[in-house]
Amino acid sequence: MTVSVGERALRQARLRARLALLCAGSAVVVVVAVVGGGGLLIVAGGLAGLVVAAAGTWWVLAHRGPLRILGALALAAAPLAVIALYTAHGLWAPALLAVALWGAALGTARSALRRARPPYRTRTVPGARPERAVLIMNPASGGGKVARFHLVERAERLGARVVLLPTGTRADVSALARRAVAEGADLLGVAGGDGTQALVAGVAAAHDLPFLVISAGTRNHFAMDLGLDRADPSRCLDALTDGEEIRVDLGFVADRPFVNTVSFGVYAEVVQDPRYRGAQAGTILDALPGLLLDRRAGRLDATADDTRLPGLQALLVSNNPYTTGDVLGAGRRERLDSGALGILGIRVEGAAQAADVALRGTRATGLTMLTAGRVEVGSTAPELPVAVDGEALTLPAPVVCSLRPRALRVLVPRHRPGAPRAGPRPDWRLVARLALGRPVTGRPAPGDRS
């Protein structure tokens, strides 16, 4: 009897779910088995260490002088104290075994859920080969990737016209893109950072032209979520001869397009400082105490659709929601065409709330996560510092973020690595259903309104 790929994946998911439950149960058994000899101490000591480390982190970030020194000492001493506690009571071996089993349980649970729910795949259509492609390249981006990977020579061999941005001066990238369109370009592309990508993407979307992303920036978040090769940006040029087209959403803050994120509040304030580029860590530590503790400065009042978010210290708005297995550990987006903005609001005002975030993660009261189609951000100040795809700007308040669903046509290589899959947060109720062979009802990705 032939077994389909879907049935095989479901069988593997069920086996992994059972293994996850076995590992989780074994971790509990290890702790319970040594309760008389300190099993509760394993749990209590670990949680106490986590709380002290979180409080220490808060004191380091939010204070100067003696409290910052005390916070640094607490941050360094917390794990050492836990190790000493376990060693003194002879609990080191069972604690290590319990942690290893719990880690295995989390890993296999994520793997089971991943196999039970196939990843969302963006619909593609065959891409027409452009005849008058214009590629804007930033020679300074990514530490000189344009020259290192010979992008100009390769693009020109494939028939594209290359426009190199001048070094040492700030060019009007949008104007260059509009001029290329006026001269008959049938495709616009960028080798550069996400901020440059966004500006040219806005012009391409306005004229309904295909857009080519070349991963020559430093971090290349947009390229990663498109599944492009970030190790070798020259592979992105394969789309000119063997490409397919996808449609993705395009975000706008005021009238400026963005492809990744818009930051308000603490981070946006810090990047405005001219010292930031040369001394990031020092600038952040110097600025954070005033930004975190002064309730009169920098606080944000946002409205996400009909939901009010008052008194925020920081707000991150993303073009489609990022997956989050941990707090602020949002590495990538499962979709770029869900039609929704991702919103992460932060309001942490003391060591207790910092500990709450460390213990409860995204369920902590200091964090707000949701999706919306429109976000309006206001403040008591007439202008707001904003970081758009990492670039520092100042915009008149209130600032509105919105999304244009599937407004951008992106030409990508037919053969590309694909975006790394983010492991879903373990939902033990679903893991148990899988293990028992019961059907798992699929849920839409965050922000999915289709």
XYZ file of C-alpha atoms in Angstrom:
450
model
C 0.000 0.000 0.000
C 1.392 3.384 -1.024
C 1.695 5.982 1.718
C 1.352 9.603 0.631
C 3.833 12.282 1.661
C 1.165 13.899 3.840
C 0.367 10.652 5.648
C 4.049 9.967 6.220
C 4.534 13.463 7.662
C 1.533 12.975 9.965
C 2.901 9.652 11.209
C 6.255 11.280 11.951
C 4.458 14.136 13.718
C 2.588 11.677 15.953
C 5.761 9.775 16.811
C 7.550 13.014 17.697
C 4.579 14.176 19.759
C 4.712 10.947 21.771
C 8.459 11.357 22.241
C 7.902 14.964 23.377
C 5.384 13.854 25.996
C 7.730 11.065 27.111
C 10.625 13.529 27.543
C 8.419 16.069 29.359
C 7.051 13.366 31.668
C 10.548 12.068 32.344
C 11.719 15.561 33.311
C 8.867 15.794 35.814
C 9.674 12.302 37.136
C 13.322 13.282 37.692
C 12.271 16.309 39.732
C 9.586 14.421 41.682
C 11.954 11.517 42.362
C 14.318 13.776 44.262
C 11.672 15.904 46.015
C 12.713 14.505 49.367
C 16.327 15.335 48.597
C 15.676 18.729 47.082
C 13.538 18.328 43.989
C 11.602 21.471 44.859
C 14.924 23.193 45.375
C 15.815 22.481 41.729
C 12.728 24.334 40.531
C 12.784 27.112 43.126
C 16.504 27.731 42.705
C 16.252 27.915 38.930
C 13.305 30.320 39.021
C 14.989 32.486 41.653
C 18.129 32.709 39.533
C 16.062 33.745 36.526
C 14.253 36.444 38.526
C 17.489 37.856 39.983
C 19.133 37.915 36.529
C 16.119 39.750 35.051
C 16.124 42.295 37.886
C 19.865 42.787 37.435
C 19.376 43.385 33.728
C 16.773 46.046 34.511
C 19.089 47.832 36.957
C 21.904 47.801 34.393
C 19.698 49.291 31.685
C 17.566 51.714 33.688
C 20.038 53.144 36.214
C 23.466 54.666 36.495
C 26.062 54.596 39.243
C 25.777 52.172 42.199
C 22.503 50.582 41.050
C 23.997 49.779 37.647
C 27.017 48.194 39.326
C 24.711 46.248 41.648
C 22.687 45.075 38.650
C 25.803 43.882 36.836
C 26.902 41.965 39.941
C 23.443 40.375 40.272
C 23.434 39.435 36.600
C 26.819 37.746 36.901
C 26.172 36.176 40.317
C 22.720 34.660 39.619
C 23.859 31.696 37.471
C 26.902 31.114 39.682
C 24.680 31.030 42.785
C 22.336 28.500 41.175
C 25.276 26.273 40.237
C 26.672 26.535 43.759
C 23.265 25.720 45.274
C 22.835 22.617 43.145
C 26.397 21.455 43.820
C 26.181 21.964 47.567
C 23.006 19.868 47.823
C 24.156 17.186 45.410
C 21.470 18.191 42.889
C 23.686 19.035 39.959
C 23.217 15.724 38.115
C 19.398 15.502 38.437
C 19.025 19.204 37.618
C 21.132 18.817 34.486
C 19.192 15.699 33.496
C 15.833 17.438 34.035
C 16.923 20.444 31.960
C 18.190 18.189 29.162
C 14.945 16.218 29.106
C 12.839 19.380 29.094
C 14.941 20.806 26.258
C 14.434 17.590 24.284
C 10.695 17.789 24.985
C 10.479 21.343 23.645
C 12.512 20.495 20.539
C 10.509 17.402 19.624
C 7.200 19.180 20.370
C 8.125 21.969 17.945
C 9.207 19.404 15.368
C 5.922 17.502 15.747
C 3.807 20.613 15.273
C 5.939 21.667 12.310
C 5.319 18.353 10.559
C 1.620 18.303 11.400
C 1.119 21.753 9.886
C 2.841 22.247 6.542
C 4.304 25.741 6.127
C 2.352 28.369 4.268
C 3.562 28.738 0.698
C 3.186 31.995 -1.165
C 1.567 31.579 -4.556
C 3.994 32.068 -7.434
C 3.491 32.745 -11.129
C 6.084 32.455 -13.915
C 8.112 35.637 -14.198
C 8.660 37.318 -17.535
C 12.285 37.996 -18.442
C 12.827 41.776 -18.216
C 14.247 43.585 -21.212
C 15.139 46.911 -19.563
C 15.999 46.039 -15.964
C 17.537 48.817 -13.879
C 19.406 47.842 -10.714
C 20.429 50.428 -8.118
C 23.473 49.311 -6.136
C 25.036 50.742 -3.002
C 28.791 49.970 -3.054
C 29.108 50.644 0.694
C 26.316 48.337 1.788
C 27.128 45.169 3.690
C 30.799 46.050 3.969
C 31.329 46.172 0.203
C 29.344 43.152 -0.999
C 28.700 44.757 -4.396
C 32.399 44.626 -5.270
C 33.160 41.425 -3.361
C 30.571 39.416 -5.282
C 31.116 41.232 -8.625
C 27.449 42.186 -8.778
C 27.882 44.985 -11.323
C 29.701 42.816 -13.846
C 27.290 39.908 -13.448
C 24.205 42.119 -13.752
C 25.495 43.797 -16.873
C 26.313 40.443 -18.468
C 22.655 39.529 -17.914
C 21.515 42.674 -19.715
C 20.641 44.905 -16.763
C 21.620 48.561 -16.427
C 23.350 49.333 -13.129
C 23.127 52.653 -11.288
C 25.801 52.943 -8.591
C 25.029 55.187 -5.633
C 27.770 57.720 -4.875
C 29.828 57.041 -1.756
C 30.189 59.694 0.900
C 26.980 61.538 -0.023
C 23.302 60.766 0.482
C 21.552 60.109 -2.825
C 17.821 60.483 -3.494
C 17.168 56.819 -4.221
C 13.462 57.326 -4.923
C 14.269 59.997 -7.510
C 16.738 57.675 -9.230
C 14.104 54.949 -9.363
C 11.447 57.315 -10.758
C 13.898 58.504 -13.427
C 14.562 54.900 -14.417
C 10.817 54.313 -14.795
C 10.468 57.453 -16.925
C 13.267 56.151 -19.161
C 11.423 52.900 -19.783
C 12.602 50.468 -17.090
C 10.451 47.326 -16.900
C 12.018 46.118 -13.629
C 13.571 47.875 -10.649
C 16.030 46.225 -8.303
C 18.288 47.095 -5.402
C 21.558 45.753 -4.019
C 21.646 47.381 -0.608
C 20.150 47.522 2.843
C 16.495 47.183 3.749
C 15.987 50.959 3.955
C 17.143 51.406 0.352
C 15.137 48.361 -0.692
C 11.969 49.911 0.733
C 12.341 53.242 -1.074
C 12.744 51.615 -4.485
C 10.027 49.069 -3.697
C 7.632 51.966 -3.159
C 8.341 53.287 -6.665
C 8.006 49.814 -8.181
C 4.654 49.260 -6.444
C 3.361 52.676 -7.540
C 4.040 51.769 -11.202
C 3.112 48.058 -10.854
C 6.599 46.985 -11.924
C 8.369 43.839 -10.734
C 10.977 44.397 -8.030
C 14.242 42.490 -7.583
C 15.865 42.118 -4.155
C 19.634 41.534 -4.084
C 20.819 40.538 -0.609
C 23.802 42.891 -0.409
C 22.864 44.534 2.898
C 24.160 43.782 6.369
C 21.227 41.836 7.827
C 18.941 41.307 4.828
C 15.767 40.548 6.814
C 13.532 41.118 3.799
C 15.692 38.893 1.596
C 15.651 36.162 4.266
C 11.852 36.149 4.477
C 11.674 35.965 0.685
C 13.811 32.832 0.853
C 16.756 34.360 -1.020
C 20.409 33.365 -0.738
C 21.981 35.716 1.818
C 25.395 34.069 1.697
C 25.859 34.777 -2.022
C 23.884 37.817 -3.248
C 24.906 37.136 -6.857
C 22.478 34.181 -6.827
C 19.612 36.678 -6.555
C 20.432 37.807 -10.106
C 19.321 34.391 -11.389
C 15.802 35.810 -11.280
C 16.606 37.898 -14.381
C 16.781 34.760 -16.522
C 14.959 32.082 -14.520
C 12.544 33.761 -12.172
C 9.071 33.566 -10.755
C 6.922 36.300 -9.346
C 5.222 36.602 -5.975
C 3.049 39.354 -4.541
C 3.753 40.648 -1.038
C 2.396 43.386 1.200
C 4.082 46.763 1.469
C 4.001 48.800 4.661
C 3.804 52.586 4.856
C 4.678 54.924 7.714
C 3.225 58.313 6.816
C 3.978 58.283 3.068
C 7.258 56.361 3.324
C 7.313 52.647 2.417
C 8.892 50.037 4.663
C 9.560 46.351 4.093
C 10.462 45.236 7.631
C 9.838 47.310 10.734
C 9.095 50.755 12.107
C 10.324 51.433 15.661
C 9.039 54.107 18.019
C 10.163 55.039 21.498
C 13.362 53.905 23.186
C 15.181 52.389 20.205
C 14.128 55.180 17.851
C 15.371 57.771 20.372
C 18.746 56.056 20.724
C 19.478 55.787 16.991
C 18.935 59.544 16.625
C 22.084 60.133 18.664
C 25.021 60.930 16.344
C 27.280 58.821 18.572
C 25.197 55.685 17.936
C 26.931 54.494 14.753
C 30.393 54.743 16.263
C 29.685 53.513 19.793
C 26.392 51.654 19.943
C 26.742 49.988 23.357
C 27.962 53.116 25.139
C 25.290 55.303 23.559
C 22.524 52.870 24.540
C 23.697 52.573 28.167
C 23.999 56.336 28.457
C 20.545 57.074 27.013
C 18.377 54.282 28.427
C 18.023 55.435 32.066
C 16.395 58.713 31.066
C 14.232 57.093 28.393
C 13.013 54.239 30.613
C 12.395 56.075 33.882
C 11.217 59.559 32.848
C 7.473 59.157 32.469
C 7.159 62.579 30.893
C 9.576 61.924 28.034
C 9.194 59.598 25.125
C 5.978 57.847 26.207
C 3.748 56.750 23.357
C 0.000 56.415 23.019
C -0.935 54.139 20.143
C -4.183 52.884 18.670
C -4.078 49.606 16.717
C -7.364 49.483 14.811
C -9.760 49.866 17.782
C -7.327 48.808 20.542
C -5.703 51.547 22.650
C -2.118 51.068 23.851
C -1.315 53.909 26.290
C 1.967 54.846 27.951
C 4.319 52.649 25.922
C 8.078 52.976 26.204
C 8.661 51.277 22.859
C 6.557 50.119 19.943
C 7.570 47.921 17.018
C 5.322 47.796 13.955
C 6.206 45.212 11.318
C 5.139 44.572 7.750
C 3.375 41.273 8.606
C 3.800 39.755 12.073
C 7.048 38.144 13.134
C 6.979 34.716 14.714
C 7.916 34.814 18.384
C 9.098 31.784 20.288
C 10.572 34.096 22.895
C 10.373 37.730 23.901
C 11.867 39.987 21.260
C 13.365 36.910 19.646
C 11.215 37.390 16.592
C 13.577 36.181 13.926
C 11.430 36.066 10.822
C 7.994 36.231 9.287
C 6.113 33.150 8.150
C 4.204 35.225 5.611
C 4.631 38.460 3.725
C 1.090 38.523 2.328
C -1.199 38.148 5.362
C -2.583 41.672 4.990
C -1.816 42.612 8.608
C 0.747 44.628 10.528
C 2.457 42.994 13.487
C 2.526 45.070 16.685
C 4.747 44.642 19.746
C 4.269 47.182 22.539
C 6.575 47.369 25.554
C 5.913 48.938 28.939
C 8.311 47.730 31.634
C 8.697 50.122 34.557
C 10.606 48.218 37.193
C 12.563 45.139 38.179
C 9.371 43.237 39.031
C 7.970 43.682 35.529
C 11.335 42.745 34.028
C 11.213 39.520 36.043
C 7.647 38.941 34.850
C 8.841 39.177 31.242
C 11.676 36.723 31.975
C 9.269 34.219 33.540
C 6.181 34.561 31.367
C 7.639 35.755 28.061
C 5.042 37.033 25.639
C 2.278 36.523 28.217
C 3.785 39.130 30.553
C 1.736 42.219 31.349
C 4.574 44.451 30.145
C 4.242 43.191 26.583
C 1.373 43.580 24.134
C 1.328 41.567 20.910
C -1.394 41.796 18.309
C -2.075 42.404 14.626
C -3.919 45.261 12.963
C -4.486 46.891 9.616
C -3.698 50.412 10.845
C -1.701 51.857 13.736
C -1.721 55.488 14.855
C 1.067 56.591 17.194
C 0.922 59.821 19.165
C 2.896 61.588 21.860
C 2.875 64.806 23.844
C 5.688 66.068 21.601
C 4.875 67.622 18.197
C 7.356 65.294 16.459
C 8.308 61.665 16.928
C 11.692 60.028 16.380
C 11.169 56.966 14.208
C 13.480 54.228 12.959
C 12.244 52.956 9.588
C 13.974 49.753 8.498
C 16.856 50.834 10.740
C 17.121 54.418 9.413
C 16.593 57.321 11.828
C 13.860 59.828 10.914
C 11.740 62.461 12.647
C 8.059 62.652 11.663
C 5.230 64.974 12.749
C 2.878 63.434 15.300
C 0.608 61.569 15.102
C 2.259 59.005 12.830
C 0.102 56.497 10.953
C 1.339 53.061 9.851
C -0.693 51.152 7.282
C -0.401 48.265 4.874
C -1.162 47.839 1.190
C -1.934 44.143 0.721
C -0.070 42.393 -2.107
C 0.937 45.752 -3.557
C 4.487 44.697 -4.456
C 5.433 42.319 -7.256
C 8.732 40.626 -6.369
C 10.761 38.675 -8.923
C 12.724 35.896 -7.215
C 14.919 33.076 -8.565
C 12.988 29.888 -9.221
C 15.690 27.951 -7.373
C 16.450 29.588 -4.004
C 17.323 28.290 -0.539
C 13.983 29.214 1.008
C 13.400 30.977 4.298
C 14.472 29.096 7.438
C 11.416 27.790 9.224
C 10.695 29.132 12.666
C 9.754 26.513 15.206
C 6.236 27.079 16.559
C 5.768 27.729 20.243
C 4.867 24.361 21.818
C 1.146 24.042 22.454
C 0.966 21.011 24.734
C -2.756 20.557 24.185
C -2.146 20.090 20.462
C 0.911 17.914 21.123
C -1.255 15.639 23.284
C -3.942 15.418 20.571
C -1.279 14.474 18.052
C 0.175 11.840 20.347
C -3.275 10.285 20.828
C -3.869 10.185 17.078
C -6.634 12.765 17.154
C -7.023 15.389 14.404
C -5.283 18.703 14.941
C -7.329 21.664 13.789
C -5.110 24.041 11.860
C -5.111 27.667 12.855
C -4.205 30.558 10.560
C -0.883 32.245 10.914
C -0.878 35.412 13.047
C -2.624 38.178 11.211
C -4.037 35.890 8.539
C -7.228 37.463 7.303
C -7.652 35.463 4.154
